[in-house]
Amino acid sequence: MDPIIQIDNLFIEENTVFTELIEVIKKNFAENKLMVPKRHHHDFPNPKMNSDSTLLLMPAWNPSETAGVKIITVSPENSQFDLPSIQGTYIYLDATKGTIKAIIEAKSLTAKRTAAASALASSYLSRKDASSLLMIGTGALSINLIKAHASVRKLKKVFVWGRNYNKALAICKQLENEDFTITPIKTIEEKIGDVDIISSATLSKTPLILGKHLRKGQHVDLVGAYKKDMREADDETISKSNVYVDTYDGLNESGDIAIPLKTGVLREEEIKANLFELTSGKKGGRMDTDELTVFKSVGHALEDLAAANYYFEKYISSNK
């Protein structure tokens, strides 16, 4: 049996080209050849932290070719240990023989594929002339989201807000040599109404994006709030926007969609499209410059397997 390849975070960080990864994920959504069962979502007690943790199992298959399953834990209080909230691994398989081809560090893989999916959605939903972005959140996803969005829209100005201002400063320092200016801010309100794109990746249980601050033509990218009791955007944001999602399978997993659906603020049939429909051309994206769009990402195992294929092929090519 061939040895099992180990692909670590460093390799993923050094070998990601967002334009390539976005195209790979776009192709997989458009072709829709992968078999993806509904993911397992299990909340379990974490009494030492006085907060539940979550275990996610996300399998996918390309019959007789490749397969894989991502095993992820989400521990919201990990900042106390100076660790990202998301931890995990990806088991990459030969779908014909069932053998393990690679073990891929899932922390970076998840961050990269999530950011790429958001940027893919933005390519359909944000204005083509969008040039400014507000990043809400300073976790592991934030830098990836900024870079991914900048790969599909020519950003000139980026602003970063986090509950810890020093973390926002640190992100700006890391990205100070990019082609855009990047500035930390102390309140969301000071910039939310001025930017073209708002990307949010937090574990907030109360809305941070308030519809009263939004204007026509903006695009809102909701990436965090992965549980039913979490929300990044309020009812007014949802009610005044055209809503798009990555997949219809996860509508009841995040409070950003589940709560408005439950209260009648949003009806399922009002959701405009998912990434399968956008990438295949079955449905269109932004209709005009005044449209206010919201994209809610809950994550899809198709993205994981597509990214695993991408990094495995890069690893093999670099080691020939």
PDB file of C-alpha atoms in Angstrom:
ATOM      1  CA  MET A   1       0.000   0.000   0.000  1.00  0.00           C
ATOM      2  CA  ASP A   2       1.252   3.465  -0.829  1.00  0.00           C
ATOM      3  CA  PRO A   3       2.374   5.561   2.141  1.00  0.00           C
ATOM      4  CA  ILE A   4      -0.164   8.024   3.545  1.00  0.00           C
ATOM      5  CA  ILE A   5       0.787  11.586   2.641  1.00  0.00           C
ATOM      6  CA  GLN A   6       0.687  14.251   5.344  1.00  0.00           C
ATOM      7  CA  ILE A   7      -0.294  17.730   4.137  1.00  0.00           C
ATOM      8  CA  ASP A   8       0.132  20.331   6.863  1.00  0.00           C
ATOM      9  CA  ASN A   9      -0.989  23.913   7.394  1.00  0.00           C
ATOM     10  CA  LEU A  10       2.335  25.319   6.196  1.00  0.00           C
ATOM     11  CA  PHE A  11       2.012  23.626   2.799  1.00  0.00           C
ATOM     12  CA  ILE A  12      -1.552  24.887   2.419  1.00  0.00           C
ATOM     13  CA  GLU A  13      -0.592  28.431   3.414  1.00  0.00           C
ATOM     14  CA  GLU A  14       2.341  28.530   1.004  1.00  0.00           C
ATOM     15  CA  ASN A  15       0.566  26.930  -1.966  1.00  0.00           C
ATOM     16  CA  THR A  16      -2.849  28.589  -2.090  1.00  0.00           C
ATOM     17  CA  VAL A  17      -3.634  30.779  -5.067  1.00  0.00           C
ATOM     18  CA  PHE A  18      -7.152  32.035  -4.432  1.00  0.00           C
ATOM     19  CA  THR A  19      -8.003  32.590  -8.091  1.00  0.00           C
ATOM     20  CA  GLU A  20      -7.161  28.914  -8.736  1.00  0.00           C
ATOM     21  CA  LEU A  21      -9.015  27.585  -5.692  1.00  0.00           C
ATOM     22  CA  ILE A  22     -12.111  29.674  -6.455  1.00  0.00           C
ATOM     23  CA  GLU A  23     -12.157  28.294  -9.997  1.00  0.00           C
ATOM     24  CA  VAL A  24     -11.827  24.707  -8.724  1.00  0.00           C
ATOM     25  CA  ILE A  25     -14.733  25.154  -6.314  1.00  0.00           C
ATOM     26  CA  LYS A  26     -16.801  26.917  -8.991  1.00  0.00           C
ATOM     27  CA  LYS A  27     -16.269  23.998 -11.405  1.00  0.00           C
ATOM     28  CA  ASN A  28     -17.324  21.463  -8.778  1.00  0.00           C
ATOM     29  CA  PHE A  29     -20.511  23.360  -7.914  1.00  0.00           C
ATOM     30  CA  ALA A  30     -21.376  23.845 -11.592  1.00  0.00           C
ATOM     31  CA  GLU A  31     -20.808  20.188 -12.540  1.00  0.00           C
ATOM     32  CA  ASN A  32     -22.464  18.858  -9.357  1.00  0.00           C
ATOM     33  CA  LYS A  33     -20.968  15.370  -9.755  1.00  0.00           C
ATOM     34  CA  LEU A  34     -20.023  14.794  -6.130  1.00  0.00           C
ATOM     35  CA  MET A  35     -22.231  12.811  -3.779  1.00  0.00           C
ATOM     36  CA  VAL A  36     -22.665  14.750  -0.565  1.00  0.00           C
ATOM     37  CA  PRO A  37     -24.829  13.427   2.276  1.00  0.00           C
ATOM     38  CA  LYS A  38     -26.115  15.790   4.922  1.00  0.00           C
ATOM     39  CA  ARG A  39     -23.402  16.538   7.416  1.00  0.00           C
ATOM     40  CA  HIS A  40     -23.490  15.349  11.013  1.00  0.00           C
ATOM     41  CA  HIS A  41     -23.760  18.247  13.469  1.00  0.00           C
ATOM     42  CA  HIS A  42     -23.393  17.325  17.148  1.00  0.00           C
ATOM     43  CA  ASP A  43     -23.239  19.821  20.016  1.00  0.00           C
ATOM     44  CA  PHE A  44     -21.663  18.421  23.165  1.00  0.00           C
ATOM     45  CA  PRO A  45     -21.094  19.868  26.644  1.00  0.00           C
ATOM     46  CA  ASN A  46     -17.812  21.531  27.518  1.00  0.00           C
ATOM     47  CA  PRO A  47     -18.395  22.333  31.211  1.00  0.00           C
ATOM     48  CA  LYS A  48     -14.836  23.561  31.831  1.00  0.00           C
ATOM     49  CA  MET A  49     -15.493  26.373  29.359  1.00  0.00           C
ATOM     50  CA  ASN A  50     -19.156  26.864  30.331  1.00  0.00           C
ATOM     51  CA  SER A  51     -19.990  26.656  26.636  1.00  0.00           C
ATOM     52  CA  ASP A  52     -20.919  23.841  24.262  1.00  0.00           C
ATOM     53  CA  SER A  53     -18.456  22.603  21.675  1.00  0.00           C
ATOM     54  CA  THR A  54     -19.506  21.154  18.318  1.00  0.00           C
ATOM     55  CA  LEU A  55     -18.415  18.124  16.321  1.00  0.00           C
ATOM     56  CA  LEU A  56     -18.993  18.220  12.554  1.00  0.00           C
ATOM     57  CA  LEU A  57     -18.536  15.261  10.194  1.00  0.00           C
ATOM     58  CA  MET A  58     -18.610  16.195   6.510  1.00  0.00           C
ATOM     59  CA  PRO A  59     -18.199  13.356   3.954  1.00  0.00           C
ATOM     60  CA  ALA A  60     -18.243  13.538   0.151  1.00  0.00           C
ATOM     61  CA  TRP A  61     -17.575  11.131  -2.735  1.00  0.00           C
ATOM     62  CA  ASN A  62     -16.669  11.308  -6.381  1.00  0.00           C
ATOM     63  CA  PRO A  63     -17.606   7.672  -7.229  1.00  0.00           C
ATOM     64  CA  SER A  64     -14.638   5.465  -8.193  1.00  0.00           C
ATOM     65  CA  GLU A  65     -12.290   8.448  -8.002  1.00  0.00           C
ATOM     66  CA  THR A  66     -11.782  10.348  -4.743  1.00  0.00           C
ATOM     67  CA  ALA A  67     -13.598  10.657  -1.450  1.00  0.00           C
ATOM     68  CA  GLY A  68     -13.037  12.213   1.906  1.00  0.00           C
ATOM     69  CA  VAL A  69     -14.442  13.144   5.273  1.00  0.00           C
ATOM     70  CA  LYS A  70     -13.675  16.193   7.369  1.00  0.00           C
ATOM     71  CA  ILE A  71     -13.743  15.856  11.137  1.00  0.00           C
ATOM     72  CA  ILE A  72     -14.037  19.250  12.788  1.00  0.00           C
ATOM     73  CA  THR A  73     -14.505  20.531  16.310  1.00  0.00           C
ATOM     74  CA  VAL A  74     -15.595  24.074  17.048  1.00  0.00           C
ATOM     75  CA  SER A  75     -14.807  25.368  20.533  1.00  0.00           C
ATOM     76  CA  PRO A  76     -15.888  29.019  20.830  1.00  0.00           C
ATOM     77  CA  GLU A  77     -13.766  29.690  23.933  1.00  0.00           C
ATOM     78  CA  ASN A  78     -10.451  28.594  22.393  1.00  0.00           C
ATOM     79  CA  SER A  79      -9.195  32.170  22.368  1.00  0.00           C
ATOM     80  CA  GLN A  80      -8.411  31.595  26.072  1.00  0.00           C
ATOM     81  CA  PHE A  81      -5.765  29.107  24.912  1.00  0.00           C
ATOM     82  CA  ASP A  82      -4.605  31.323  22.033  1.00  0.00           C
ATOM     83  CA  LEU A  83      -6.029  28.741  19.612  1.00  0.00           C
ATOM     84  CA  PRO A  84      -8.456  29.068  16.684  1.00  0.00           C
ATOM     85  CA  SER A  85     -11.984  27.924  17.505  1.00  0.00           C
ATOM     86  CA  ILE A  86     -11.889  25.464  14.578  1.00  0.00           C
ATOM     87  CA  GLN A  87      -9.706  22.351  14.870  1.00  0.00           C
ATOM     88  CA  GLY A  88      -9.745  19.197  12.791  1.00  0.00           C
ATOM     89  CA  THR A  89      -8.428  16.961  10.064  1.00  0.00           C
ATOM     90  CA  TYR A  90      -9.409  15.818   6.583  1.00  0.00           C
ATOM     91  CA  ILE A  91      -9.099  12.139   5.612  1.00  0.00           C
ATOM     92  CA  TYR A  92      -8.607  11.967   1.830  1.00  0.00           C
ATOM     93  CA  LEU A  93      -9.476   8.593   0.281  1.00  0.00           C
ATOM     94  CA  ASP A  94      -9.164   6.559  -2.873  1.00  0.00           C
ATOM     95  CA  ALA A  95     -12.839   5.992  -3.712  1.00  0.00           C
ATOM     96  CA  THR A  96     -12.096   2.809  -5.691  1.00  0.00           C
ATOM     97  CA  LYS A  97      -9.971   0.925  -3.171  1.00  0.00           C
ATOM     98  CA  GLY A  98     -11.083   2.710  -0.006  1.00  0.00           C
ATOM     99  CA  THR A  99      -7.485   3.346   1.030  1.00  0.00           C
ATOM    100  CA  ILE A 100      -6.319   6.537   2.712  1.00  0.00           C
ATOM    101  CA  LYS A 101      -4.316   8.700   0.313  1.00  0.00           C
ATOM    102  CA  ALA A 102      -3.624  11.653   2.589  1.00  0.00           C
ATOM    103  CA  ILE A 103      -4.247  13.222   5.963  1.00  0.00           C
ATOM    104  CA  ILE A 104      -4.756  16.948   5.431  1.00  0.00           C
ATOM    105  CA  GLU A 105      -4.757  19.529   8.218  1.00  0.00           C
ATOM    106  CA  ALA A 106      -8.338  20.798   8.175  1.00  0.00           C
ATOM    107  CA  LYS A 107      -7.856  24.121   9.936  1.00  0.00           C
ATOM    108  CA  SER A 108      -6.224  25.852   6.985  1.00  0.00           C
ATOM    109  CA  LEU A 109      -8.129  23.823   4.404  1.00  0.00           C
ATOM    110  CA  THR A 110     -11.415  24.961   5.962  1.00  0.00           C
ATOM    111  CA  ALA A 111     -10.341  28.592   6.147  1.00  0.00           C
ATOM    112  CA  LYS A 112      -9.174  28.627   2.520  1.00  0.00           C
ATOM    113  CA  ARG A 113     -12.182  26.837   1.027  1.00  0.00           C
ATOM    114  CA  THR A 114     -14.631  28.936   3.097  1.00  0.00           C
ATOM    115  CA  ALA A 115     -13.026  32.167   1.961  1.00  0.00           C
ATOM    116  CA  ALA A 116     -12.952  30.921  -1.637  1.00  0.00           C
ATOM    117  CA  ALA A 117     -16.680  30.071  -1.515  1.00  0.00           C
ATOM    118  CA  SER A 118     -17.503  33.545  -0.195  1.00  0.00           C
ATOM    119  CA  ALA A 119     -15.420  35.153  -2.931  1.00  0.00           C
ATOM    120  CA  LEU A 120     -17.100  32.922  -5.512  1.00  0.00           C
ATOM    121  CA  ALA A 121     -20.493  34.148  -4.289  1.00  0.00           C
ATOM    122  CA  SER A 122     -19.242  37.729  -4.350  1.00  0.00           C
ATOM    123  CA  SER A 123     -18.273  37.340  -8.014  1.00  0.00           C
ATOM    124  CA  TYR A 124     -21.997  36.891  -8.724  1.00  0.00           C
ATOM    125  CA  LEU A 125     -23.490  39.114  -6.035  1.00  0.00           C
ATOM    126  CA  SER A 126     -21.305  42.161  -5.350  1.00  0.00           C
ATOM    127  CA  ARG A 127     -21.132  45.041  -7.784  1.00  0.00           C
ATOM    128  CA  LYS A 128     -18.390  44.598 -10.368  1.00  0.00           C
ATOM    129  CA  ASP A 129     -16.965  47.990  -9.386  1.00  0.00           C
ATOM    130  CA  ALA A 130     -16.915  47.169  -5.656  1.00  0.00           C
ATOM    131  CA  SER A 131     -13.712  48.649  -4.235  1.00  0.00           C
ATOM    132  CA  SER A 132     -14.098  48.701  -0.439  1.00  0.00           C
ATOM    133  CA  LEU A 133     -14.635  46.036   2.215  1.00  0.00           C
ATOM    134  CA  LEU A 134     -15.383  45.935   5.926  1.00  0.00           C
ATOM    135  CA  MET A 135     -14.122  42.795   7.666  1.00  0.00           C
ATOM    136  CA  ILE A 136     -16.009  42.070  10.884  1.00  0.00           C
ATOM    137  CA  GLY A 137     -14.099  39.584  13.022  1.00  0.00           C
ATOM    138  CA  THR A 138     -10.419  38.926  13.665  1.00  0.00           C
ATOM    139  CA  GLY A 139     -10.278  35.133  13.779  1.00  0.00           C
ATOM    140  CA  ALA A 140      -8.429  32.709  11.510  1.00  0.00           C
ATOM    141  CA  LEU A 141     -10.845  33.341   8.649  1.00  0.00           C
ATOM    142  CA  SER A 142     -10.465  37.101   8.447  1.00  0.00           C
ATOM    143  CA  ILE A 143      -7.183  37.354   6.540  1.00  0.00           C
ATOM    144  CA  ASN A 144      -8.306  34.618   4.155  1.00  0.00           C
ATOM    145  CA  LEU A 145     -11.627  36.330   3.495  1.00  0.00           C
ATOM    146  CA  ILE A 146      -9.938  39.648   2.786  1.00  0.00           C
ATOM    147  CA  LYS A 147      -7.464  38.060   0.370  1.00  0.00           C
ATOM    148  CA  ALA A 148     -10.146  35.964  -1.351  1.00  0.00           C
ATOM    149  CA  HIS A 149     -12.512  38.912  -1.830  1.00  0.00           C
ATOM    150  CA  ALA A 150      -9.593  40.962  -3.170  1.00  0.00           C
ATOM    151  CA  SER A 151      -8.974  38.267  -5.784  1.00  0.00           C
ATOM    152  CA  VAL A 152     -12.412  38.744  -7.398  1.00  0.00           C
ATOM    153  CA  ARG A 153     -12.911  42.490  -6.873  1.00  0.00           C
ATOM    154  CA  LYS A 154     -10.308  45.238  -7.180  1.00  0.00           C
ATOM    155  CA  LEU A 155     -10.349  46.408  -3.585  1.00  0.00           C
ATOM    156  CA  LYS A 156      -8.782  49.754  -2.770  1.00  0.00           C
ATOM    157  CA  LYS A 157      -9.812  50.166   0.867  1.00  0.00           C
ATOM    158  CA  VAL A 158     -10.284  47.545   3.595  1.00  0.00           C
ATOM    159  CA  PHE A 159     -11.392  48.181   7.175  1.00  0.00           C
ATOM    160  CA  VAL A 160     -11.154  45.673  10.034  1.00  0.00           C
ATOM    161  CA  TRP A 161     -13.233  45.564  13.209  1.00  0.00           C
ATOM    162  CA  GLY A 162     -12.930  43.150  16.101  1.00  0.00           C
ATOM    163  CA  ARG A 163     -13.903  43.074  19.744  1.00  0.00           C
ATOM    164  CA  ASN A 164     -10.177  43.220  20.475  1.00  0.00           C
ATOM    165  CA  TYR A 165      -8.770  46.282  18.713  1.00  0.00           C
ATOM    166  CA  ASN A 166      -5.210  44.984  19.022  1.00  0.00           C
ATOM    167  CA  LYS A 167      -6.147  41.913  16.961  1.00  0.00           C
ATOM    168  CA  ALA A 168      -7.553  44.203  14.266  1.00  0.00           C
ATOM    169  CA  LEU A 169      -4.282  46.122  14.338  1.00  0.00           C
ATOM    170  CA  ALA A 170      -2.317  42.883  13.962  1.00  0.00           C
ATOM    171  CA  ILE A 171      -4.325  41.838  10.898  1.00  0.00           C
ATOM    172  CA  CYS A 172      -3.737  45.214   9.294  1.00  0.00           C
ATOM    173  CA  LYS A 173      -0.025  44.870   9.997  1.00  0.00           C
ATOM    174  CA  GLN A 174       0.057  41.461   8.298  1.00  0.00           C
ATOM    175  CA  LEU A 175      -1.634  42.833   5.187  1.00  0.00           C
ATOM    176  CA  GLU A 176       0.089  46.212   5.003  1.00  0.00           C
ATOM    177  CA  ASN A 177       1.938  45.292   1.790  1.00  0.00           C
ATOM    178  CA  GLU A 178      -1.152  44.295  -0.207  1.00  0.00           C
ATOM    179  CA  ASP A 179      -2.497  46.375  -3.105  1.00  0.00           C
ATOM    180  CA  PHE A 180      -5.150  47.997  -0.905  1.00  0.00           C
ATOM    181  CA  THR A 181      -5.002  50.229   2.132  1.00  0.00           C
ATOM    182  CA  ILE A 182      -6.138  48.514   5.320  1.00  0.00           C
ATOM    183  CA  THR A 183      -7.251  50.280   8.489  1.00  0.00           C
ATOM    184  CA  PRO A 184      -8.458  49.064  11.901  1.00  0.00           C
ATOM    185  CA  ILE A 185     -11.625  50.697  13.216  1.00  0.00           C
ATOM    186  CA  LYS A 186     -13.103  50.886  16.702  1.00  0.00           C
ATOM    187  CA  THR A 187     -16.808  50.741  15.814  1.00  0.00           C
ATOM    188  CA  ILE A 188     -18.691  48.958  13.043  1.00  0.00           C
ATOM    189  CA  GLU A 189     -20.995  51.937  12.591  1.00  0.00           C
ATOM    190  CA  GLU A 190     -18.236  54.285  11.455  1.00  0.00           C
ATOM    191  CA  LYS A 191     -17.720  52.399   8.156  1.00  0.00           C
ATOM    192  CA  ILE A 192     -20.552  49.918   7.575  1.00  0.00           C
ATOM    193  CA  GLY A 193     -22.614  52.365   5.529  1.00  0.00           C
ATOM    194  CA  ASP A 194     -19.676  53.451   3.372  1.00  0.00           C
ATOM    195  CA  VAL A 195     -18.247  50.171   2.053  1.00  0.00           C
ATOM    196  CA  ASP A 196     -19.316  48.073  -0.932  1.00  0.00           C
ATOM    197  CA  ILE A 197     -18.816  44.646   0.693  1.00  0.00           C
ATOM    198  CA  ILE A 198     -19.282  43.597   4.320  1.00  0.00           C
ATOM    199  CA  SER A 199     -17.805  40.248   5.320  1.00  0.00           C
ATOM    200  CA  SER A 200     -18.498  38.890   8.792  1.00  0.00           C
ATOM    201  CA  ALA A 201     -16.936  35.836  10.429  1.00  0.00           C
ATOM    202  CA  THR A 202     -17.755  35.767  14.126  1.00  0.00           C
ATOM    203  CA  LEU A 203     -19.398  33.541  16.716  1.00  0.00           C
ATOM    204  CA  SER A 204     -21.733  36.311  17.843  1.00  0.00           C
ATOM    205  CA  LYS A 205     -25.082  35.454  19.419  1.00  0.00           C
ATOM    206  CA  THR A 206     -26.416  38.970  18.859  1.00  0.00           C
ATOM    207  CA  PRO A 207     -26.510  40.730  15.463  1.00  0.00           C
ATOM    208  CA  LEU A 208     -23.541  42.900  14.594  1.00  0.00           C
ATOM    209  CA  ILE A 209     -24.855  43.973  11.179  1.00  0.00           C
ATOM    210  CA  LEU A 210     -27.956  46.132  11.554  1.00  0.00           C
ATOM    211  CA  GLY A 211     -30.145  46.756   8.533  1.00  0.00           C
ATOM    212  CA  LYS A 212     -30.673  50.386   9.473  1.00  0.00           C
ATOM    213  CA  HIS A 213     -27.015  51.070   8.621  1.00  0.00           C
ATOM    214  CA  LEU A 214     -27.050  49.419   5.190  1.00  0.00           C
ATOM    215  CA  ARG A 215     -27.524  51.158   1.856  1.00  0.00           C
ATOM    216  CA  LYS A 216     -28.530  50.119  -1.631  1.00  0.00           C
ATOM    217  CA  GLY A 217     -25.979  48.256  -3.715  1.00  0.00           C
ATOM    218  CA  GLN A 218     -24.025  46.667  -0.881  1.00  0.00           C
ATOM    219  CA  HIS A 219     -23.170  42.979  -0.586  1.00  0.00           C
ATOM    220  CA  VAL A 220     -23.183  41.260   2.819  1.00  0.00           C
ATOM    221  CA  ASP A 221     -21.167  38.056   3.281  1.00  0.00           C
ATOM    222  CA  LEU A 222     -22.193  36.100   6.407  1.00  0.00           C
ATOM    223  CA  VAL A 223     -19.678  33.391   7.251  1.00  0.00           C
ATOM    224  CA  GLY A 224     -19.856  32.858  11.022  1.00  0.00           C
ATOM    225  CA  ALA A 225     -22.835  32.118  13.309  1.00  0.00           C
ATOM    226  CA  TYR A 226     -22.799  28.374  12.624  1.00  0.00           C
ATOM    227  CA  LYS A 227     -25.381  27.474  15.302  1.00  0.00           C
ATOM    228  CA  LYS A 228     -29.116  28.109  15.587  1.00  0.00           C
ATOM    229  CA  ASP A 229     -28.683  30.549  18.483  1.00  0.00           C
ATOM    230  CA  MET A 230     -26.012  32.647  16.738  1.00  0.00           C
ATOM    231  CA  ARG A 231     -26.650  35.667  14.519  1.00  0.00           C
ATOM    232  CA  GLU A 232     -24.463  38.157  12.694  1.00  0.00           C
ATOM    233  CA  ALA A 233     -27.243  40.070  10.887  1.00  0.00           C
ATOM    234  CA  ASP A 234     -30.595  41.296  12.200  1.00  0.00           C
ATOM    235  CA  ASP A 235     -34.093  40.831  10.759  1.00  0.00           C
ATOM    236  CA  GLU A 236     -34.016  44.176   8.961  1.00  0.00           C
ATOM    237  CA  THR A 237     -30.868  43.133   7.078  1.00  0.00           C
ATOM    238  CA  ILE A 238     -32.614  39.963   5.904  1.00  0.00           C
ATOM    239  CA  SER A 239     -35.946  41.586   5.081  1.00  0.00           C
ATOM    240  CA  LYS A 240     -34.481  44.389   2.964  1.00  0.00           C
ATOM    241  CA  SER A 241     -32.038  42.137   1.063  1.00  0.00           C
ATOM    242  CA  ASN A 242     -32.113  39.463  -1.605  1.00  0.00           C
ATOM    243  CA  VAL A 243     -30.808  36.360   0.162  1.00  0.00           C
ATOM    244  CA  TYR A 244     -28.527  33.723  -1.385  1.00  0.00           C
ATOM    245  CA  VAL A 245     -26.952  30.639   0.237  1.00  0.00           C
ATOM    246  CA  ASP A 246     -24.217  28.132  -0.517  1.00  0.00           C
ATOM    247  CA  THR A 247     -26.574  25.173  -0.067  1.00  0.00           C
ATOM    248  CA  TYR A 248     -30.225  24.684   0.855  1.00  0.00           C
ATOM    249  CA  ASP A 249     -29.235  21.757   3.097  1.00  0.00           C
ATOM    250  CA  GLY A 250     -28.030  23.999   5.904  1.00  0.00           C
ATOM    251  CA  LEU A 251     -30.934  26.439   6.172  1.00  0.00           C
ATOM    252  CA  ASN A 252     -31.785  25.386   9.725  1.00  0.00           C
ATOM    253  CA  GLU A 253     -28.224  25.263  11.057  1.00  0.00           C
ATOM    254  CA  SER A 254     -27.475  28.978  11.443  1.00  0.00           C
ATOM    255  CA  GLY A 255     -29.584  31.521  13.279  1.00  0.00           C
ATOM    256  CA  ASP A 256     -29.015  34.032  10.476  1.00  0.00           C
ATOM    257  CA  ILE A 257     -31.422  32.023   8.315  1.00  0.00           C
ATOM    258  CA  ALA A 258     -33.128  29.642  10.751  1.00  0.00           C
ATOM    259  CA  ILE A 259     -34.546  32.388  13.001  1.00  0.00           C
ATOM    260  CA  PRO A 260     -35.995  34.545  10.175  1.00  0.00           C
ATOM    261  CA  LEU A 261     -37.507  31.400   8.635  1.00  0.00           C
ATOM    262  CA  LYS A 262     -39.071  30.424  11.964  1.00  0.00           C
ATOM    263  CA  THR A 263     -40.512  33.878  12.653  1.00  0.00           C
ATOM    264  CA  GLY A 264     -41.759  34.488   9.104  1.00  0.00           C
ATOM    265  CA  VAL A 265     -39.348  37.330   8.340  1.00  0.00           C
ATOM    266  CA  LEU A 266     -38.063  35.140   5.495  1.00  0.00           C
ATOM    267  CA  ARG A 267     -39.803  32.403   3.541  1.00  0.00           C
ATOM    268  CA  GLU A 268     -37.780  29.565   2.041  1.00  0.00           C
ATOM    269  CA  GLU A 269     -39.147  30.268  -1.429  1.00  0.00           C
ATOM    270  CA  GLU A 270     -37.828  33.851  -1.150  1.00  0.00           C
ATOM    271  CA  ILE A 271     -34.206  32.661  -1.107  1.00  0.00           C
ATOM    272  CA  LYS A 272     -32.987  33.593  -4.561  1.00  0.00           C
ATOM    273  CA  ALA A 273     -30.399  30.899  -5.339  1.00  0.00           C
ATOM    274  CA  ASN A 274     -27.619  28.674  -4.043  1.00  0.00           C
ATOM    275  CA  LEU A 275     -24.109  28.207  -5.403  1.00  0.00           C
ATOM    276  CA  PHE A 276     -25.137  25.202  -7.503  1.00  0.00           C
ATOM    277  CA  GLU A 277     -27.696  27.359  -9.324  1.00  0.00           C
ATOM    278  CA  LEU A 278     -25.461  30.419  -9.658  1.00  0.00           C
ATOM    279  CA  THR A 279     -22.445  28.561 -11.030  1.00  0.00           C
ATOM    280  CA  SER A 280     -24.477  26.427 -13.453  1.00  0.00           C
ATOM    281  CA  GLY A 281     -26.372  29.453 -14.782  1.00  0.00           C
ATOM    282  CA  LYS A 282     -29.750  28.067 -13.742  1.00  0.00           C
ATOM    283  CA  LYS A 283     -30.327  31.247 -11.779  1.00  0.00           C
ATOM    284  CA  GLY A 284     -28.782  34.681 -11.967  1.00  0.00           C
ATOM    285  CA  GLY A 285     -26.979  36.744  -9.390  1.00  0.00           C
ATOM    286  CA  ARG A 286     -27.111  40.493  -8.837  1.00  0.00           C
ATOM    287  CA  MET A 287     -29.838  42.072 -10.965  1.00  0.00           C
ATOM    288  CA  ASP A 288     -28.915  45.766 -10.734  1.00  0.00           C
ATOM    289  CA  THR A 289     -26.594  48.219  -9.002  1.00  0.00           C
ATOM    290  CA  ASP A 290     -29.157  49.098  -6.318  1.00  0.00           C
ATOM    291  CA  GLU A 291     -29.813  45.535  -5.164  1.00  0.00           C
ATOM    292  CA  LEU A 292     -28.793  44.757  -1.582  1.00  0.00           C
ATOM    293  CA  THR A 293     -27.527  41.169  -1.463  1.00  0.00           C
ATOM    294  CA  VAL A 294     -26.835  38.780   1.414  1.00  0.00           C
ATOM    295  CA  PHE A 295     -24.884  35.537   1.062  1.00  0.00           C
ATOM    296  CA  LYS A 296     -25.063  33.076   3.939  1.00  0.00           C
ATOM    297  CA  SER A 297     -22.372  30.410   4.062  1.00  0.00           C
ATOM    298  CA  VAL A 298     -22.803  27.350   6.267  1.00  0.00           C
ATOM    299  CA  GLY A 299     -20.149  25.288   4.491  1.00  0.00           C
ATOM    300  CA  HIS A 300     -20.566  22.311   2.190  1.00  0.00           C
ATOM    301  CA  ALA A 301     -18.561  19.081   1.980  1.00  0.00           C
ATOM    302  CA  LEU A 302     -18.234  19.595  -1.780  1.00  0.00           C
ATOM    303  CA  GLU A 303     -15.958  22.546  -1.002  1.00  0.00           C
ATOM    304  CA  ASP A 304     -13.805  20.367   1.253  1.00  0.00           C
ATOM    305  CA  LEU A 305     -13.311  17.573  -1.286  1.00  0.00           C
ATOM    306  CA  ALA A 306     -12.674  20.077  -4.082  1.00  0.00           C
ATOM    307  CA  ALA A 307     -10.033  21.784  -1.930  1.00  0.00           C
ATOM    308  CA  ALA A 308      -8.543  18.436  -0.870  1.00  0.00           C
ATOM    309  CA  ASN A 309      -8.162  17.480  -4.544  1.00  0.00           C
ATOM    310  CA  TYR A 310      -6.515  20.843  -5.219  1.00  0.00           C
ATOM    311  CA  TYR A 311      -3.952  20.531  -2.410  1.00  0.00           C
ATOM    312  CA  PHE A 312      -3.253  16.823  -3.040  1.00  0.00           C
ATOM    313  CA  GLU A 313      -2.493  17.491  -6.703  1.00  0.00           C
ATOM    314  CA  LYS A 314      -0.283  20.442  -5.755  1.00  0.00           C
ATOM    315  CA  TYR A 315       1.586  18.268  -3.255  1.00  0.00           C
ATOM    316  CA  ILE A 316       2.173  15.494  -5.781  1.00  0.00           C
ATOM    317  CA  SER A 317       3.347  18.003  -8.416  1.00  0.00           C
ATOM    318  CA  SER A 318       5.759  19.672  -5.991  1.00  0.00           C
ATOM    319  CA  ASN A 319       7.299  16.357  -4.948  1.00  0.00           C
ATOM    320  CA  LYS A 320       7.932  14.805  -8.367  1.00  0.00           C
TER     321      LYS A 320
END
